[in-house]
Amino acid sequence: MLRLHKVYHRLSLLHFSPLSLPSSLPSSLSPPLPRLSLRHTHRFSLPSMATSRLRNLAPITALPAEDSAAAASNGTVSSSAAITTFADYEDDSSLGAGYRVPPPEIKDIVDAPPVPALSFSPLRDKILFLKRRALPPLSELARPEEKLAGVRIDGKSNCRSRMSFYTGIGIHRILPDDTLGPETEVHGLPEGAKINFVNWSPDGRHLSFSIRVNQEDGDSSKFRVWIADVETGMARPLFQSPDIHLNAVFENYVWVDNFSLLVCTIPLSRGALPKKPLVPGGPKIQSNEEKNIIQVRTFQDLLKDEYDEDLFDYYATSQLVLASLDGATKEIGPPAVYTSMDPSPDHKYVLISSIHRPYSFTVPCGRFPKKVELWRADGKLVRELCDLPLAEDIPIAINSVRRGKRSINWRSDKPSSLYWVETQDGGDAKVEVSPRDIIYTEPAEPLDGEQPAILHKLDLRYGGISWCDDSLTLVYESWYKTRRIRTWVISPGAEDVAPRILFDRSSEDVYSDPGSPMLRRTQAGTYVIARIKKENDEGRYIILNGSGATPEGNIPFLDLFDINSGKKERIWESDKERYYETVVALMSDQEEGDLHLDLLKILISKESKTENTQYHFVRWPDKKLVQITSFPHPYPQLESLQKEMIRYQRKDGVQLTATLYLPPGYNPSTDGPLPCLFWSYPGEFKSKEAAGQVRGSPNEFPGIGPTSALLWLARGFAILSGPTIPIIGEGDEEANDRYVEQLVASAEAAVEEVIRRGVAHPKKIAVGGHSYGAFMTANLLAHAPHLFCCGIARSGAYNRTLTPFGFQNEDRTLWEATNTYVEMSPFMSANKIKKPILLIHGEEDNNSGTLTMQSDRFFTALKGHGALCRLVILPYESHGYTARESIMHVLWETDRWLYKYCVSSSSDADSDSVKEKESIETTDAEKKVVATSGGGGKEESDIEYDEVHSLPRSSL
């Protein structure tokens, strides 16, 4: 199955998927108000407002408030919302008065209906439009959840908590002329159905999906598996019994063949929920008397005691049921904590993974003991492939892995052949050994005495395989410390053909990226490298799909690549002048065998600075585009915004880039400089050359999500989005050893550039960021207060001594790099922060490293030094913010902060600037900035504000 949806800034929130609650809640579940703390050491006076000459923009003079009681109950805006004026922003007496709403020019953009997700049938003859709703109410996040082994579970639904859902499914046939036929709506569903886990049957004749409804009592909130006929749209439950429910904590279900599914169900024999003992049986004890070295990152939501272990087993244990479309069912295997099910390409076998005790109070469930077994499709055990022990001791060094068999999978080009990887360095990236990884392969049922065959040996860390056939397979390896990445060509069926390196390059060097091979779907439903043939040509061709990074921006391409000679022929390239086009998928792979170049058909996305993403088919040989979607512009009020990718230089010679956005109708020569919001996220590099390369396209559509900085274009701000903040460590140098120095130098260069262009008022430049961007924001206010008038820091970590075993890409411990940890921590420089800083954090942040305590303690440190600061804690929210009430309040807080301490930055800030010039050593260039200024991806694993096409793993 192929799924598409454009991930804009807004989709950094999609993985925090909410569940439903009834419209009315018991008082004990009524959403609480955000927790506010503030410390003001002085107040700014209000200047008189000049008449704005900007066209098509609402003036920054009126802000609506919302009836907080109504908002808390149903998440909707009251029709009788009061108007908040500038004076209200100055009236601190109302600062804790419930959830607030930003001005309508921001609120209306956030409330715009989302576009549907798309999913294509296996035969590429039909397309689904998966319909979505807008932001969920806070009441859904307020549902009780269990935090167990790094997983958050909704006990009522027996699934991961905070799951989003689809509200409807529309089916369109793709007509011979590549246009879409009329919509057939999937019908027969219960009212208020919430749809998840949509999948096509292998032959594309049926859809499977789960349904739950919005009732708190009984079993209706649990998932049931449904089936729909694709031709008619008629849907029905898969199981005739209403007592069989899906267990969706880990795996959910898979199609075993065209007529049957293997489903993880809640065991019918499951008893009552374990009761927590009123009196503990003894103290909680952890011991390391064996003197094992166990270093782990700051994982959250871990098991705490034996009761948690029992609760985890209760919710996570499944009974596998084999269910046919004709209604027949059969329980197979014993109840267990099953985590994955993977049928073989020939549908004869299933790889079954499960986790089991002994559990751990130190690491999440992904490191619990893991068993992988091979079953026949009818549930009979063939053999055990491995039973890996508890993995608490995986080293923190990047590229360290678990010992034993890993990445056990089916070869996608064979009916039932397995492959896997085993480390030769004990899983420790700091151990020097050759080879470092070995890839093995063997049939599902080897003959007596038959040993696994060595497929390939790697000196770097295994990074994946693209299968084609016995004559062609690509193997990938990489090493983070050197940024080296290699692609090997091997011939699995020819032992006499030596492996050879196809590409050997730096992963940071985006200009040299040759692209990735396009994959095609096989009749078995797997994906292999697409082989291409040309008329009267015997060459061995594949297609490389590349992002096409250049100094002018990304220009995506398709290259016809001769695998033997290495010669390339460009067969498609994105429009360079106005549009940004990317190849999403191959659509001409219905038949087996090599694909003829002249019969090629692909799906592309197309967008521009002012035109939102639409999808098109492209056919060879004429390459004519046929548009298949017509999604409305999500924010027409900003349709004519101005976007420019700018380049400038850091004082050490490193080339930097940023995307500068200006409001519709703005003219710097007549309108003068604007207040500016600088929003970024640092990145680490091994070379200055790679750090200076351009990433992204000037023609990409500016996606604006619910908490995006671009929302303030509607308030008359200039937005400097994603100015590159490279932290470079060349050779043996560790990047973070000069973090502050390089951070400040990058920010200075960016600020100087927008001032030089005349688009940013030097006294009205605010800085902000999320997660590691919040860490950046606090550091800049501490070490470069001459650049910014105020800051907004969301969900950050500010004290690196609280993440002593590494953070981000830092894999040295606190005790190995004490000075670096301390110097990088803005908590240690809280006494230096004199500019206003707004801290926002989710009360239930479960991201590794960014505990809510980080903001609490940082605020306490700031307040202890008399800093002008404010702390907003959002009830029920995690690392990203999901609920409508929370998001609207975050935007109101941000808008208020920007108005008071950026737009209205005044003489008080000027006096601060004098003190800064006396206390900060600056170069001549820096002094120039001080004289004209009057103010002021990813904690561990998160990635902020990427634009990507999201595809399932099997469709890559």
PDB file of C-alpha atoms in Angstrom, residues 310-425:
ATOM      1  CA  ASP A 310       1.653  -6.936  35.889  1.00  0.00           C
ATOM      2  CA  LEU A 311      -0.215  -3.980  34.394  1.00  0.00           C
ATOM      3  CA  PHE A 312       2.046  -3.990  31.323  1.00  0.00           C
ATOM      4  CA  ASP A 313       1.387  -7.704  30.794  1.00  0.00           C
ATOM      5  CA  TYR A 314      -2.350  -7.154  31.237  1.00  0.00           C
ATOM      6  CA  TYR A 315      -2.632  -4.551  28.506  1.00  0.00           C
ATOM      7  CA  ALA A 316       0.081  -5.764  26.111  1.00  0.00           C
ATOM      8  CA  THR A 317      -0.689  -9.492  26.025  1.00  0.00           C
ATOM      9  CA  SER A 318      -2.511 -10.590  22.863  1.00  0.00           C
ATOM     10  CA  GLN A 319      -4.120 -13.735  21.542  1.00  0.00           C
ATOM     11  CA  LEU A 320      -3.459 -14.223  17.830  1.00  0.00           C
ATOM     12  CA  VAL A 321      -6.555 -15.102  15.807  1.00  0.00           C
ATOM     13  CA  LEU A 322      -6.577 -16.213  12.176  1.00  0.00           C
ATOM     14  CA  ALA A 323      -9.763 -14.804  10.639  1.00  0.00           C
ATOM     15  CA  SER A 324     -11.161 -15.457   7.159  1.00  0.00           C
ATOM     16  CA  LEU A 325     -13.434 -13.140   5.222  1.00  0.00           C
ATOM     17  CA  ASP A 326     -16.097 -15.867   5.300  1.00  0.00           C
ATOM     18  CA  GLY A 327     -16.303 -15.567   9.098  1.00  0.00           C
ATOM     19  CA  ALA A 328     -14.190 -18.553  10.138  1.00  0.00           C
ATOM     20  CA  THR A 329     -11.820 -17.917  13.061  1.00  0.00           C
ATOM     21  CA  LYS A 330      -9.059 -19.886  14.762  1.00  0.00           C
ATOM     22  CA  GLU A 331      -6.903 -19.028  17.743  1.00  0.00           C
ATOM     23  CA  ILE A 332      -3.230 -19.764  17.076  1.00  0.00           C
ATOM     24  CA  GLY A 333      -0.304 -19.774  19.454  1.00  0.00           C
ATOM     25  CA  PRO A 334      -0.370 -18.984  23.166  1.00  0.00           C
ATOM     26  CA  PRO A 335      -1.199 -15.519  24.561  1.00  0.00           C
ATOM     27  CA  ALA A 336       1.976 -13.382  24.627  1.00  0.00           C
ATOM     28  CA  VAL A 337       3.219  -9.825  24.227  1.00  0.00           C
ATOM     29  CA  TYR A 338       3.454  -9.959  20.429  1.00  0.00           C
ATOM     30  CA  THR A 339       5.200  -6.967  18.884  1.00  0.00           C
ATOM     31  CA  SER A 340       5.273  -7.793  15.159  1.00  0.00           C
ATOM     32  CA  MET A 341       3.894 -10.233  12.582  1.00  0.00           C
ATOM     33  CA  ASP A 342       5.449 -10.479   9.120  1.00  0.00           C
ATOM     34  CA  PRO A 343       4.081 -12.967   6.541  1.00  0.00           C
ATOM     35  CA  SER A 344       6.515 -14.420   4.006  1.00  0.00           C
ATOM     36  CA  PRO A 345       6.128 -13.325   0.364  1.00  0.00           C
ATOM     37  CA  ASP A 346       4.673 -16.737  -0.531  1.00  0.00           C
ATOM     38  CA  HIS A 347       2.211 -16.538   2.415  1.00  0.00           C
ATOM     39  CA  LYS A 348       3.374 -19.915   3.802  1.00  0.00           C
ATOM     40  CA  TYR A 349       5.120 -18.589   6.919  1.00  0.00           C
ATOM     41  CA  VAL A 350       4.887 -15.785   9.450  1.00  0.00           C
ATOM     42  CA  LEU A 351       7.743 -14.212  11.418  1.00  0.00           C
ATOM     43  CA  ILE A 352       6.459 -13.651  14.947  1.00  0.00           C
ATOM     44  CA  SER A 353       8.267 -11.352  17.413  1.00  0.00           C
ATOM     45  CA  SER A 354       7.413 -11.062  21.090  1.00  0.00           C
ATOM     46  CA  ILE A 355       8.911  -9.670  24.286  1.00  0.00           C
ATOM     47  CA  HIS A 356       8.922 -11.388  27.656  1.00  0.00           C
ATOM     48  CA  ARG A 357      10.177 -11.211  31.219  1.00  0.00           C
ATOM     49  CA  PRO A 358      12.474 -10.409  32.966  1.00  0.00           C
ATOM     50  CA  TYR A 359      11.511  -6.782  32.418  1.00  0.00           C
ATOM     51  CA  SER A 360      13.569  -3.750  33.376  1.00  0.00           C
ATOM     52  CA  PHE A 361      13.091  -0.605  35.449  1.00  0.00           C
ATOM     53  CA  THR A 362      16.007   1.033  33.575  1.00  0.00           C
ATOM     54  CA  VAL A 363      15.150   0.827  29.870  1.00  0.00           C
ATOM     55  CA  PRO A 364      11.950   0.865  27.788  1.00  0.00           C
ATOM     56  CA  CYS A 365      10.279  -2.194  26.302  1.00  0.00           C
ATOM     57  CA  GLY A 366      12.271  -2.030  23.056  1.00  0.00           C
ATOM     58  CA  ARG A 367      15.205  -3.458  25.031  1.00  0.00           C
ATOM     59  CA  PHE A 368      13.287  -6.160  26.895  1.00  0.00           C
ATOM     60  CA  PRO A 369      14.123  -9.810  26.122  1.00  0.00           C
ATOM     61  CA  LYS A 370      12.973 -10.501  22.576  1.00  0.00           C
ATOM     62  CA  LYS A 371      12.017 -13.781  20.960  1.00  0.00           C
ATOM     63  CA  VAL A 372      11.649 -14.237  17.191  1.00  0.00           C
ATOM     64  CA  GLU A 373       9.944 -17.385  15.953  1.00  0.00           C
ATOM     65  CA  LEU A 374       9.028 -18.823  12.567  1.00  0.00           C
ATOM     66  CA  TRP A 375       5.477 -20.122  12.285  1.00  0.00           C
ATOM     67  CA  ARG A 376       3.581 -21.669   9.447  1.00  0.00           C
ATOM     68  CA  ALA A 377       0.586 -19.655   8.306  1.00  0.00           C
ATOM     69  CA  ASP A 378      -1.727 -22.007  10.209  1.00  0.00           C
ATOM     70  CA  GLY A 379       0.031 -21.198  13.487  1.00  0.00           C
ATOM     71  CA  LYS A 380       2.304 -24.225  13.867  1.00  0.00           C
ATOM     72  CA  LEU A 381       5.747 -23.419  15.239  1.00  0.00           C
ATOM     73  CA  VAL A 382       8.562 -24.220  12.805  1.00  0.00           C
ATOM     74  CA  ARG A 383      11.536 -23.075  14.878  1.00  0.00           C
ATOM     75  CA  GLU A 384      12.863 -20.378  17.149  1.00  0.00           C
ATOM     76  CA  LEU A 385      15.223 -17.990  15.376  1.00  0.00           C
ATOM     77  CA  CYS A 386      16.538 -16.199  18.467  1.00  0.00           C
ATOM     78  CA  ASP A 387      15.753 -15.304  22.054  1.00  0.00           C
ATOM     79  CA  LEU A 388      17.714 -12.166  22.894  1.00  0.00           C
ATOM     80  CA  PRO A 389      18.391 -11.310  26.529  1.00  0.00           C
ATOM     81  CA  LEU A 390      17.562  -8.034  28.238  1.00  0.00           C
ATOM     82  CA  ALA A 391      19.645  -5.250  26.653  1.00  0.00           C
ATOM     83  CA  GLU A 392      20.244  -2.689  29.392  1.00  0.00           C
ATOM     84  CA  ASP A 393      23.924  -2.320  28.524  1.00  0.00           C
ATOM     85  CA  ILE A 394      23.877  -1.036  24.931  1.00  0.00           C
ATOM     86  CA  PRO A 395      26.641   1.626  24.922  1.00  0.00           C
ATOM     87  CA  ILE A 396      25.571   5.237  24.444  1.00  0.00           C
ATOM     88  CA  ALA A 397      28.080   5.798  21.623  1.00  0.00           C
ATOM     89  CA  ILE A 398      26.276   6.527  18.349  1.00  0.00           C
ATOM     90  CA  ASN A 399      26.168   3.441  16.069  1.00  0.00           C
ATOM     91  CA  SER A 400      26.115   1.094  19.051  1.00  0.00           C
ATOM     92  CA  VAL A 401      23.567  -1.717  18.681  1.00  0.00           C
ATOM     93  CA  ARG A 402      22.095  -4.723  20.429  1.00  0.00           C
ATOM     94  CA  ARG A 403      24.089  -7.949  20.443  1.00  0.00           C
ATOM     95  CA  GLY A 404      22.732 -11.000  18.636  1.00  0.00           C
ATOM     96  CA  LYS A 405      20.566 -11.324  15.564  1.00  0.00           C
ATOM     97  CA  ARG A 406      18.906  -8.099  14.535  1.00  0.00           C
ATOM     98  CA  SER A 407      16.945  -6.790  11.515  1.00  0.00           C
ATOM     99  CA  ILE A 408      15.489 -10.250  10.831  1.00  0.00           C
ATOM    100  CA  ASN A 409      13.427  -9.977   7.648  1.00  0.00           C
ATOM    101  CA  TRP A 410      12.222 -11.781   4.548  1.00  0.00           C
ATOM    102  CA  ARG A 411      14.078 -11.326   1.292  1.00  0.00           C
ATOM    103  CA  SER A 412      11.588  -9.415  -0.818  1.00  0.00           C
ATOM    104  CA  ASP A 413      12.787 -11.121  -4.029  1.00  0.00           C
ATOM    105  CA  LYS A 414      12.349 -14.709  -2.783  1.00  0.00           C
ATOM    106  CA  PRO A 415       9.312 -16.746  -1.699  1.00  0.00           C
ATOM    107  CA  SER A 416      10.547 -17.504   1.832  1.00  0.00           C
ATOM    108  CA  SER A 417      14.212 -16.710   2.477  1.00  0.00           C
ATOM    109  CA  LEU A 418      15.369 -14.979   5.643  1.00  0.00           C
ATOM    110  CA  TYR A 419      18.218 -12.573   6.262  1.00  0.00           C
ATOM    111  CA  TRP A 420      19.563 -10.837   9.344  1.00  0.00           C
ATOM    112  CA  VAL A 421      22.597  -8.992  10.715  1.00  0.00           C
ATOM    113  CA  GLU A 422      24.940  -9.819  13.594  1.00  0.00           C
ATOM    114  CA  THR A 423      27.422  -7.387  15.112  1.00  0.00           C
ATOM    115  CA  GLN A 424      31.059  -8.424  15.491  1.00  0.00           C
ATOM    116  CA  ASP A 425      32.049  -5.622  17.885  1.00  0.00           C
TER     117      ASP A 425
END
